[in-house]
Coordinates of C-alpha atoms in Angstrom, one line a residue:
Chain A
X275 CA -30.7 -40.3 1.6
X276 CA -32.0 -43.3 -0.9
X277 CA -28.5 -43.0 -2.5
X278 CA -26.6 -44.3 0.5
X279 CA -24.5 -46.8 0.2
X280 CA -22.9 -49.5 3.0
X281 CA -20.0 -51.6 3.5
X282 CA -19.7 -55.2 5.2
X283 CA -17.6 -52.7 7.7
X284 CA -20.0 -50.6 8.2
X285 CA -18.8 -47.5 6.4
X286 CA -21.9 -45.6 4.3
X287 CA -21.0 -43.7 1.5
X288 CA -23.4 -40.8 0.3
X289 CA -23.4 -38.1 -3.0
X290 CA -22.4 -34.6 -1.4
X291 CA -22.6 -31.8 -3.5
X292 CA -20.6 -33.1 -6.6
X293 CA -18.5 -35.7 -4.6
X294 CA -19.8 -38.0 -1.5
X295 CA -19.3 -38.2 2.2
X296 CA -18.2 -41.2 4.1
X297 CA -18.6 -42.2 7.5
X298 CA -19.3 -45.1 10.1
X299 CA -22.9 -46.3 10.7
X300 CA -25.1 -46.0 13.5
X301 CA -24.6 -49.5 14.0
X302 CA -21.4 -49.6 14.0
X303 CA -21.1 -46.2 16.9
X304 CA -23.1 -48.2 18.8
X305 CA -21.2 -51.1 18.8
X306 CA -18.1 -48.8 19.5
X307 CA -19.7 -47.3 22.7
X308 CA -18.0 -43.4 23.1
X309 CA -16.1 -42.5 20.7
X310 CA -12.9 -40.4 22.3
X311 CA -10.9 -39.6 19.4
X312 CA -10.8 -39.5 15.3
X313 CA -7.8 -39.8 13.2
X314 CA -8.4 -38.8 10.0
X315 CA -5.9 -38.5 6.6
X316 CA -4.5 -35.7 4.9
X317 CA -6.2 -33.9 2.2
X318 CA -5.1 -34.5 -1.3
X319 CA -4.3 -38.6 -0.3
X320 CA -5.8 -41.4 -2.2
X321 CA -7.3 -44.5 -0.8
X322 CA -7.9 -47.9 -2.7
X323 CA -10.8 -49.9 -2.0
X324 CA -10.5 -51.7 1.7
X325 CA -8.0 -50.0 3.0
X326 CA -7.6 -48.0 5.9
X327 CA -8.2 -44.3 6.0
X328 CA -9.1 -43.7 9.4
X329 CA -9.3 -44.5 13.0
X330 CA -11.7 -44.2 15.6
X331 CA -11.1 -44.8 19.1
X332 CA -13.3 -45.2 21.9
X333 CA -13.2 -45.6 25.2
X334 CA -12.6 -49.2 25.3
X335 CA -11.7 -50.0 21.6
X336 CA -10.0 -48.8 18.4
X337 CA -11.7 -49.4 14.9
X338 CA -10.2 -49.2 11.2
X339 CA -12.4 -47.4 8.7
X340 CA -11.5 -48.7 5.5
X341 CA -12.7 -47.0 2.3
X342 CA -15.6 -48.1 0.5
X343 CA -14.5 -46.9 -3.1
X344 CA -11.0 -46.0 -4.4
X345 CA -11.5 -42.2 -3.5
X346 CA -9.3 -39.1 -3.2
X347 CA -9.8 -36.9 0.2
X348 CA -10.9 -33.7 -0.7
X349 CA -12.3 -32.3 2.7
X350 CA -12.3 -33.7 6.4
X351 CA -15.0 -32.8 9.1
X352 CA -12.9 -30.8 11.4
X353 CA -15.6 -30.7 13.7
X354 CA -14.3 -34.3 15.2
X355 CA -11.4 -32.6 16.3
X356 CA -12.8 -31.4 19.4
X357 CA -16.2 -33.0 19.2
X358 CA -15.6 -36.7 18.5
X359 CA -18.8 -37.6 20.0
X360 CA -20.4 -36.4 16.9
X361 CA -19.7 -39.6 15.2
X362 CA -22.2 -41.3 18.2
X363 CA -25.1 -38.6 18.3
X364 CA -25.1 -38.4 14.3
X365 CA -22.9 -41.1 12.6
X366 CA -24.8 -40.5 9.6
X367 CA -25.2 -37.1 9.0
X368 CA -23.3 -34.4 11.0
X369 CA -20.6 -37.4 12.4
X370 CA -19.6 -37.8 8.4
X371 CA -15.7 -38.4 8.8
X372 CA -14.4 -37.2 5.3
X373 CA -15.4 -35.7 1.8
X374 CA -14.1 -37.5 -1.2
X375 CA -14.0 -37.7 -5.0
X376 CA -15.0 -41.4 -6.2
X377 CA -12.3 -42.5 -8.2
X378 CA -14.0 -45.8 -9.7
X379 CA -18.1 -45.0 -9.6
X380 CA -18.9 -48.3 -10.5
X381 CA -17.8 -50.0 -7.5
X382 CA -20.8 -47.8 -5.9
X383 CA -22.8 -50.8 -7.3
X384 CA -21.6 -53.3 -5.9
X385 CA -22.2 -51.9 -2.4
X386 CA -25.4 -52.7 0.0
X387 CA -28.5 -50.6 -0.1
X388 CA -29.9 -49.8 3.0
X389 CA -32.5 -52.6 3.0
X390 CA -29.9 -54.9 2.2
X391 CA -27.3 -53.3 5.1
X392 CA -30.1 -53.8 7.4
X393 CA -31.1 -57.2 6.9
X394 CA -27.1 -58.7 6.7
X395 CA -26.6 -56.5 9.9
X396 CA -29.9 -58.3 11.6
X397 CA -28.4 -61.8 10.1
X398 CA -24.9 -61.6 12.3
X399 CA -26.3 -61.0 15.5
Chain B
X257 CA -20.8 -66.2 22.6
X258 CA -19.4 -69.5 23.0
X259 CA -21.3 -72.0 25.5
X260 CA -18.6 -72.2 28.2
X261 CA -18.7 -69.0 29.5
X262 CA -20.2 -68.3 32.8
X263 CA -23.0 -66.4 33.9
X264 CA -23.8 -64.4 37.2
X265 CA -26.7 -64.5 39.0
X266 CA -27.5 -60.9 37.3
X267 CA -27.3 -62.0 33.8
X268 CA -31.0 -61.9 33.2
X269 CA -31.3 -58.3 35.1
X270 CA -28.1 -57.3 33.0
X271 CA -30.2 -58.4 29.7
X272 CA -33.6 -56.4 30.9
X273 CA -31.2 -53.2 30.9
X274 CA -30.1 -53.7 27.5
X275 CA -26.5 -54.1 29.1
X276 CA -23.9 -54.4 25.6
X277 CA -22.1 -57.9 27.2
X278 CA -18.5 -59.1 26.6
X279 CA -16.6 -62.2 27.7
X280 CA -14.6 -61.2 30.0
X281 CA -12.5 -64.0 32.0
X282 CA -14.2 -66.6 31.2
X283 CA -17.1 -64.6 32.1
X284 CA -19.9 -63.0 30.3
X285 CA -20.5 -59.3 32.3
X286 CA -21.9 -55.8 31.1
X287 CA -19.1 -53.4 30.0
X288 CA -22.0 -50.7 29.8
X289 CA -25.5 -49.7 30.1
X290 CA -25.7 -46.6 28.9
X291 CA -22.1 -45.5 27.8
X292 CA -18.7 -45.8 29.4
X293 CA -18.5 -41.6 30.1
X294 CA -22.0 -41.4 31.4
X295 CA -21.8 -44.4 33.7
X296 CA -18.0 -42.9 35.1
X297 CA -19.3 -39.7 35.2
X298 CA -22.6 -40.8 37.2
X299 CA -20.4 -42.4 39.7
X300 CA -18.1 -39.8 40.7
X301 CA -21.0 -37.1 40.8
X302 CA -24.2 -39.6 41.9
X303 CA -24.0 -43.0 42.6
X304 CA -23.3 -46.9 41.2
X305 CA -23.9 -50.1 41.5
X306 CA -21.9 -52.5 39.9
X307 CA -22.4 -56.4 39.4
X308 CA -18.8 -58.1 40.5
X309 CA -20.3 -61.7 41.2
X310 CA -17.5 -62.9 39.3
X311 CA -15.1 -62.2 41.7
X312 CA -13.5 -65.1 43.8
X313 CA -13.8 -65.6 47.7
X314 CA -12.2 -68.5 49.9
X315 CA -12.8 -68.9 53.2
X316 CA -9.9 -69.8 55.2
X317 CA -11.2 -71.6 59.2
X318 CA -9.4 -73.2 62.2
X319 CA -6.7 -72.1 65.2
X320 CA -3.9 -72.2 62.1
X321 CA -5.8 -69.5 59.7
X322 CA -4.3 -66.6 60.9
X323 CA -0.5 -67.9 60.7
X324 CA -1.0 -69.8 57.4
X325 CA -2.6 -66.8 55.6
X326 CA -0.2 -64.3 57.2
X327 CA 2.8 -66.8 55.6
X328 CA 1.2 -66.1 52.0
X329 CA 0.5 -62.7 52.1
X330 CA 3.1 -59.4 52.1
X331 CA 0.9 -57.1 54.2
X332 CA 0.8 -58.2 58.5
X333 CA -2.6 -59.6 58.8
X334 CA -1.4 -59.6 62.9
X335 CA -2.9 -56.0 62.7
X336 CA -6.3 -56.3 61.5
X337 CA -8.9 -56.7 64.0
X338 CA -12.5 -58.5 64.1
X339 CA -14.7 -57.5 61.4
X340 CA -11.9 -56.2 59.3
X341 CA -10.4 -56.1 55.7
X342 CA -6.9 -55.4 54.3
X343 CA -5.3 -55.0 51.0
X344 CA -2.8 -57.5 50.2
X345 CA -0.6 -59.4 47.5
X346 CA 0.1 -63.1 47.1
X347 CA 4.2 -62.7 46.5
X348 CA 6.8 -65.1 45.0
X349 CA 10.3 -66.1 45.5
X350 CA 10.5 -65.0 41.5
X351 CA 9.9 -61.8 42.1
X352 CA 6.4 -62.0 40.6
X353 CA 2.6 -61.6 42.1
X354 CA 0.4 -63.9 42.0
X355 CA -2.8 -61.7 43.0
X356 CA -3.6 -58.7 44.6
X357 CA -6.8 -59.1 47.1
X358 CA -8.1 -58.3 50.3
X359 CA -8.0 -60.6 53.0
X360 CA -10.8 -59.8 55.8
X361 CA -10.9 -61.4 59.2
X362 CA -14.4 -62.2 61.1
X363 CA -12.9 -63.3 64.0
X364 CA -9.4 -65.1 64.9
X365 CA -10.5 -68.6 63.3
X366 CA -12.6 -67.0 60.6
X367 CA -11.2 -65.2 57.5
X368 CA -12.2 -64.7 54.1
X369 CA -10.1 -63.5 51.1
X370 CA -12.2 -61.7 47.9
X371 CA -10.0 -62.5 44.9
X372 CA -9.8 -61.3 41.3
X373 CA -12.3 -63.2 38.9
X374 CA -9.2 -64.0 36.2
X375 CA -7.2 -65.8 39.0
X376 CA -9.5 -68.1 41.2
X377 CA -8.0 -71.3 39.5
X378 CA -4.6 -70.2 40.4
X379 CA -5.3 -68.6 43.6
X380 CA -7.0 -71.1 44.8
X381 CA -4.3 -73.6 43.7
X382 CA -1.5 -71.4 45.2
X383 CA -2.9 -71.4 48.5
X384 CA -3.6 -75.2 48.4
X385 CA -0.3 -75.9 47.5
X386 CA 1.5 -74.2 51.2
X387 CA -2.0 -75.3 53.2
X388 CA -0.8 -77.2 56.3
X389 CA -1.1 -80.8 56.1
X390 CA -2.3 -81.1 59.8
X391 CA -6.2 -79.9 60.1
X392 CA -4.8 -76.4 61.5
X393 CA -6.9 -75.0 58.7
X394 CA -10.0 -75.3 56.7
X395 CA -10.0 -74.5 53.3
X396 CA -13.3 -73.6 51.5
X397 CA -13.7 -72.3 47.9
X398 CA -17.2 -70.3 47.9
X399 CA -16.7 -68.6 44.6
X400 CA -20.4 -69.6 43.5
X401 CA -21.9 -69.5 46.5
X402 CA -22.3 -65.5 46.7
X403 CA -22.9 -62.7 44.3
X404 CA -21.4 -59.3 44.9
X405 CA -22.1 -55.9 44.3
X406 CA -20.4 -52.8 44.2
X407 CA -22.3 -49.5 45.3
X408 CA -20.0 -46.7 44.7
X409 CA -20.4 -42.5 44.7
X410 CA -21.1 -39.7 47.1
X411 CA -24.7 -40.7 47.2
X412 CA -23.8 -44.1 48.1
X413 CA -24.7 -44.0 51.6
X414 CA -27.7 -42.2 51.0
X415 CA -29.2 -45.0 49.1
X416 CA -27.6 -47.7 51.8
X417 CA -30.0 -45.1 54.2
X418 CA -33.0 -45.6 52.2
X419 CA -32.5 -49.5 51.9
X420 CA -32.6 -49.5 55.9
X421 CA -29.0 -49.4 56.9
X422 CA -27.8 -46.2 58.3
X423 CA -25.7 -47.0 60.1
X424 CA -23.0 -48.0 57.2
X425 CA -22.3 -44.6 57.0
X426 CA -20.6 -44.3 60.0
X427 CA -18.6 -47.4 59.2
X428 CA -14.7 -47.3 58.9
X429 CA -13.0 -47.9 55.8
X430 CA -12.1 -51.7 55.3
X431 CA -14.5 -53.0 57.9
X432 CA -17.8 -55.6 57.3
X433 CA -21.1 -55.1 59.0
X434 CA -23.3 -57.9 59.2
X435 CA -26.9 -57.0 58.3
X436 CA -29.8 -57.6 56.5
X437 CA -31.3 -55.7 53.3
X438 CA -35.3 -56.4 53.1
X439 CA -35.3 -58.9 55.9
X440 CA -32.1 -60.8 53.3
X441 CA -29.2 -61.7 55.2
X442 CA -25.9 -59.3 53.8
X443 CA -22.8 -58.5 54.7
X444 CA -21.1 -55.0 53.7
X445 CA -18.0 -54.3 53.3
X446 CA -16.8 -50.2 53.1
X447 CA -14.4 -51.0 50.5
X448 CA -14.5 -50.2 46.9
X449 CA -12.2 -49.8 43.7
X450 CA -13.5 -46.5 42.3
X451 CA -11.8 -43.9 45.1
X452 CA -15.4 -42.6 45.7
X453 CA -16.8 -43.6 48.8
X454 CA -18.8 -46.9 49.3
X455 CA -19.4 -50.6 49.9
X456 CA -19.6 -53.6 48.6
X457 CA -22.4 -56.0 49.0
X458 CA -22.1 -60.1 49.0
X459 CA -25.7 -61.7 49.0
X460 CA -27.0 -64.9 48.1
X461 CA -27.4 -65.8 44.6
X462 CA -30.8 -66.4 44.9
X463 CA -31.7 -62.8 46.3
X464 CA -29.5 -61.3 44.1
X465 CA -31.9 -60.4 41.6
X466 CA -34.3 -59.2 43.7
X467 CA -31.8 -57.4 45.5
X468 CA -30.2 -55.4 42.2
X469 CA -33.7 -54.4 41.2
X470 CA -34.6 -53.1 44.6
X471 CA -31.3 -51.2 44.9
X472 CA -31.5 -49.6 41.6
X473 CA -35.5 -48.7 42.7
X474 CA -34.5 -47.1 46.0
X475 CA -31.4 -45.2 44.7
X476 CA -33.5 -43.9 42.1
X477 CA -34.1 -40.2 43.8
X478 CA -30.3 -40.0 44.1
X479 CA -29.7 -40.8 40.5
X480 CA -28.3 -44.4 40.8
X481 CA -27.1 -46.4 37.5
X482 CA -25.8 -49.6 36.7
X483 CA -22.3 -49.5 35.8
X484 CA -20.5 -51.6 33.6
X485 CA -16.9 -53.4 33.5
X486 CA -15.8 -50.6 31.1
X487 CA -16.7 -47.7 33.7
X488 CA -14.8 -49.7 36.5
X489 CA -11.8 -49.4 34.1
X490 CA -11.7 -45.9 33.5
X491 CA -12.7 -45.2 37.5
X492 CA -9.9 -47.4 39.0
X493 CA -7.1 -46.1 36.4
X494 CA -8.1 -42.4 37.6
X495 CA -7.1 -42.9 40.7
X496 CA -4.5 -45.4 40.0
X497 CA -5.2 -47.9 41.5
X498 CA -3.8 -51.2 40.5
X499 CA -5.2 -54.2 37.7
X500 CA -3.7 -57.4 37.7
X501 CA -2.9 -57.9 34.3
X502 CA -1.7 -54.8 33.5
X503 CA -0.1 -53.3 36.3
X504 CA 0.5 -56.6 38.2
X505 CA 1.6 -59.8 36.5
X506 CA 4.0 -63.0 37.4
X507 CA 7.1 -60.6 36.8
X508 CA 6.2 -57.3 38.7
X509 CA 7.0 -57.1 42.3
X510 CA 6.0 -55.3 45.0
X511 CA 8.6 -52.7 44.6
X512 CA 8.2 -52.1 41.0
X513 CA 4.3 -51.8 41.4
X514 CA 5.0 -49.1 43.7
X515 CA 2.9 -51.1 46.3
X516 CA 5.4 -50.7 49.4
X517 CA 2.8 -49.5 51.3
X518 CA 1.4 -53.2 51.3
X519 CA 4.9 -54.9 52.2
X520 CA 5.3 -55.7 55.8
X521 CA 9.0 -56.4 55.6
X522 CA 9.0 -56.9 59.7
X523 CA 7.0 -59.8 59.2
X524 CA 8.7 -63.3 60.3
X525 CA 8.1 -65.0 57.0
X526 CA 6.1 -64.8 54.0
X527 CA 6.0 -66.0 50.2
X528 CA 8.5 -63.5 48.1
X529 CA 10.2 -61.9 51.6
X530 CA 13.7 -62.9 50.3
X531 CA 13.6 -62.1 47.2
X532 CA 12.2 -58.2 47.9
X533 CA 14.9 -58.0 50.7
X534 CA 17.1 -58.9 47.4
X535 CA 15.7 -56.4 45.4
X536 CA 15.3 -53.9 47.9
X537 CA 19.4 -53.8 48.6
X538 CA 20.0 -54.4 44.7
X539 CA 17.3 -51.4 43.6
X540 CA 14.3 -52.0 41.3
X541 CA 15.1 -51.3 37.7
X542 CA 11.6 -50.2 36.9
X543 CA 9.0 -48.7 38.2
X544 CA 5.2 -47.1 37.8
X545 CA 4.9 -44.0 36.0
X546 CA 2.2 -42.1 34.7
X547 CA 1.8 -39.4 32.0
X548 CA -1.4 -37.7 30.3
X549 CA -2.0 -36.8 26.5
X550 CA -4.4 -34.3 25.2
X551 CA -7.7 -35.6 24.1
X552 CA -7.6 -34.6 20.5
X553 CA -4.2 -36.9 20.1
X554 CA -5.9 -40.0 21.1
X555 CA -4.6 -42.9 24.2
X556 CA -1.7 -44.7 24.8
X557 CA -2.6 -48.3 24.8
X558 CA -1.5 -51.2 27.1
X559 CA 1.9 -53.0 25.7
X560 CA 2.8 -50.0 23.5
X561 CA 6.5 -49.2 24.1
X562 CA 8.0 -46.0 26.1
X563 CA 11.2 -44.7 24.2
X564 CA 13.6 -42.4 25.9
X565 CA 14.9 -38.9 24.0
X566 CA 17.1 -40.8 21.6
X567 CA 14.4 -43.5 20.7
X568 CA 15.9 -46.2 22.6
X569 CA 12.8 -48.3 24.0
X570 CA 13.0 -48.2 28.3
X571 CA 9.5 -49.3 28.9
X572 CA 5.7 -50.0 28.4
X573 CA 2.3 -49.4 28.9
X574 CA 0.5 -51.5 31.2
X575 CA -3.0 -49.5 30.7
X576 CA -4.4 -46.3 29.2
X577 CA -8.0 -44.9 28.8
X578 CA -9.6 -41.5 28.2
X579 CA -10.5 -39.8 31.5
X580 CA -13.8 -38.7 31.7
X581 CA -13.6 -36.4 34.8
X582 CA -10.3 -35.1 33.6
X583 CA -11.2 -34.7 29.6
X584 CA -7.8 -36.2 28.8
X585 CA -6.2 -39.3 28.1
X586 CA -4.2 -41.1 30.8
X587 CA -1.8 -44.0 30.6
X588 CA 0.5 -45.9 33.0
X589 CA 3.6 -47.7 32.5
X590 CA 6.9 -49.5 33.4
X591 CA 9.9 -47.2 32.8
X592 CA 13.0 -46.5 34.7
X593 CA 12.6 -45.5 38.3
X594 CA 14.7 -42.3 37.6
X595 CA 12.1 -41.2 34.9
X596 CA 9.0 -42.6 36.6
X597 CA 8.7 -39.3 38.8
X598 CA 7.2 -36.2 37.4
X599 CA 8.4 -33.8 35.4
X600 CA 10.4 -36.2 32.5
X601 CA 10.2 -36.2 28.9
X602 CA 9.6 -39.7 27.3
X603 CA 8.1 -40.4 24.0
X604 CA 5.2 -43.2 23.5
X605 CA 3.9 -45.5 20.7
X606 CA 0.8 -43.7 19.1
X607 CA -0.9 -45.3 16.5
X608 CA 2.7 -46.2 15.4
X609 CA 4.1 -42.6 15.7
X610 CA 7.1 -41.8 18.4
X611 CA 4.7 -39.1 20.4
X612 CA 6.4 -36.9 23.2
X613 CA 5.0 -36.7 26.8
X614 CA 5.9 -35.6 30.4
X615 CA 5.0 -37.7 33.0
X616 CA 3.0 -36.4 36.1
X617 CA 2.0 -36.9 39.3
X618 CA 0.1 -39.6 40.3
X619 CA -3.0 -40.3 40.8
X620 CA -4.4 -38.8 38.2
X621 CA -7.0 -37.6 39.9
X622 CA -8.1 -36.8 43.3
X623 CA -11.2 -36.0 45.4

């Protein structure tokens, strides 16, 4: 999807029907190794820019997913529940953690592109 | 990764099999290959070999070997014969331990101990500091000299079959067999820290290479895989077996460990006898328990408290990882001795909620 967007976190945000999914990127499942369990927020609760709205676990580590726009949950993948592996096969399309309403569109710009996620992910390592 | 940490002999082999590398005490190792599950998995259904170079070994020489290593050790070393290993703790009058490790005897005036790769400074120190002052006994820290695998599974002596050494199937647990792998000088030992059945290796570092790829060629046809530091987690905390660190640390005795099994209270005289005898007529005020959580709630994590009914804290975690051959997350943990048996209600620190458990039977899981 050319309108992805990515985080310094590693979090991708994509348009879904009229709102966007968010998730983790393949980078960063790889860096978590298997991913064991997902915690992930009530519907209805809002989320400011950088801060945390979920946690992944895996079997040696526990990440913080922070939010990549001030959003509103409107849908979670309940999938994750019993299949958290999901978020390693696909992290960025059927491992999507949560559906959300962008509160602020503009901060969309000042995410990475892909290219640009790419090349700052290839610069710290 | 900063400069000072070391390397094994492997670290190049590691690298070929895009192995994601951590520091690890002082150490840089591979905590997988190809996942943590898969790897655990492979191990308890196939087989593993696992690079443990970084693990210490001392060689302890001369007529006063046996009585001086005997002094520093809980378990009676008078009972283990030529060509044989023991598990064992180094004990203090504090009412800590300083390492668990097993201490193997080649013959009377030859012994060797295999130590954990966090504590060879202070192992090594320790023993120094009661070594007699009289020549009775050489002291020599070999650490470097050797690297050491770990071949572990149900396949594992098939693949020792197909490297040329049958007969280390027939070998008793605990015991080392001299040999040679590809015309190389080894010695086996049929111990292990994954409760599957197997050895491990110590060869020279400069065959060790060689060695690792030629194991992981041979063992091919009975699914062999590398396995990382983070599989040897999960394996040993299935079974319950013991980390120093979590489990073990300057302030957890024998008792408390649930490790009277390796106590030899009989014995004459030995680092930390008085003060178990203490603790054993005062009563331990904490002990090893265990509980498992569902998957879907997530693990308990090492340090995170243990409350009782009405939310008063009685304990800790000293380690907890998802089981892979039991699809569930298992912890251990200092609590009360009372509670520390199955069958108790105790709530645990989740993600910063109070979330209620029952402990269980230990080990988690059995062959």
């Amino acid at each position: 999807m050319s309108n992805r967007k990515y985080t310094k976190n590693h979090e991708w945000i994509c348009e879904h029907d009229s709102n966007f999914h968010v998730g983790i990127s393949e980078h960063a499942q790889n860096e978590l190794g298997d991913i064991t369990f997902v915690e992930l927020p009530q519907i209805g609760t809002e989320y400011k820019q950088g801060s945390v709205f979920a946690t992944i676990e895996s079997v040696k580590a526990v990440g913080e997913v922070y939010a990549p726009v001030d959003m509103k949950i409107v849908g979670i993948n309940e999938n994750l529940e019993s299949n958290p592996a999901l978020v390693n096969s696909s992290a960025q399309l059927d491992g999507w953690l949560v559906e959300v309403e962008a509160m602020v569109p503009e901060q969309l710009n000042g995410l990475m592109s892909a290219g640009a996620y790419i090349a700052f992910i290839s610069a710290s390592h | 990764m900063e400069k000072d940490h070391k390397r094994t002999s492997l670290y190049a082999s590691h690298q070929k099999l895009n192995a994601r590398i951590i520091q690890f005490a002082g150490w840089e190792m591979p905590v997988w290959y190809s996942g943590i599950i898969q790897e655990h998995l492979n191990v308890r259904q196939n087989v593993g070999i696992f690079d443990v170079s970084h693990m210490g070994e001392f060689y302890f020489e001369g007529p006063g070997a046996l009585e001086f290593l005997n002094s520093m050790v809980t378990n009676d070393l008078a009972k283990v014969k030529d060509f044989q290993g023991q598990y064992n703790l180094l004990h203090t009058e504090e009412g800590g331990i300083v390492d668990d490790l097993i201490v193997y005897r080649v013959d009377e005036q030859h012994w060797f101990t295999v130590v954990n790769a966090g504590n060879i400074d202070k192992d090594w120190n320790w023993f120094q500091k009661f070594l007699p002052q009289d020549g009775s006994v050489k002291s020599i820290n070999r650490s470097n000299d050797f690297s050491l695998f770990a071949l572990q599974g149900p396949k594992a002596f098939s693949v020792l079959n197909d490297l040329g050494v049958p007969e280390a199937e027939s070998m008793k647990p605990f015991r080392i067999l001299d040999t040679k792998i590809y015309n190389n000088p080894v010695r086996v030992m049929s111990t292990g820290y994954t409760g599957e059945k197997g050895v491990e290796i110590m060869v020279s570092n400069d065959v060790a290479p060689f060695l690792w790829e030629k194991i992981l060629e041979v063992g091919e046809p009975n699914g062999i895989l590398p396995i990382g530091l983070g599989a040897r987690d999960t394996l040993r905390l299935e079974v319950c077996y013991s980390l120093y660190g979590h489990e073990l640390d300057d302030t957890t005795s024998a008792w408390e460990a649930g490790l009277d099994w390796v106590v030899k209270m009989n014995k004459a005289k030995f680092n930390g006898k008085d003060f178990l005898a203490k603790q054993k007529e005062s009563g331990i005020k904490r002990k090893i328990g265990g509980f498992k959580i569902d998957k879907k709630y997530g693990t308990a994590r090492q340090a995170a408290k243990i409350y009782d009914v009405d939310g008063n804290t009685i304990g800790h975690i000293t380690s907890g990882a998802f089981a892979p051959m039991l699809d569930e997350s298992v912890a251990l943990g200092y609590m009360p001795p009372e509670i520390a048996v199955p069958g108790n209600t105790i709530f645990v620190d989740l993600r910063g909620e109070k979330f209620k458990v029952t402990t269980c039977e230990l080990p988690f899981y059995k062959k």
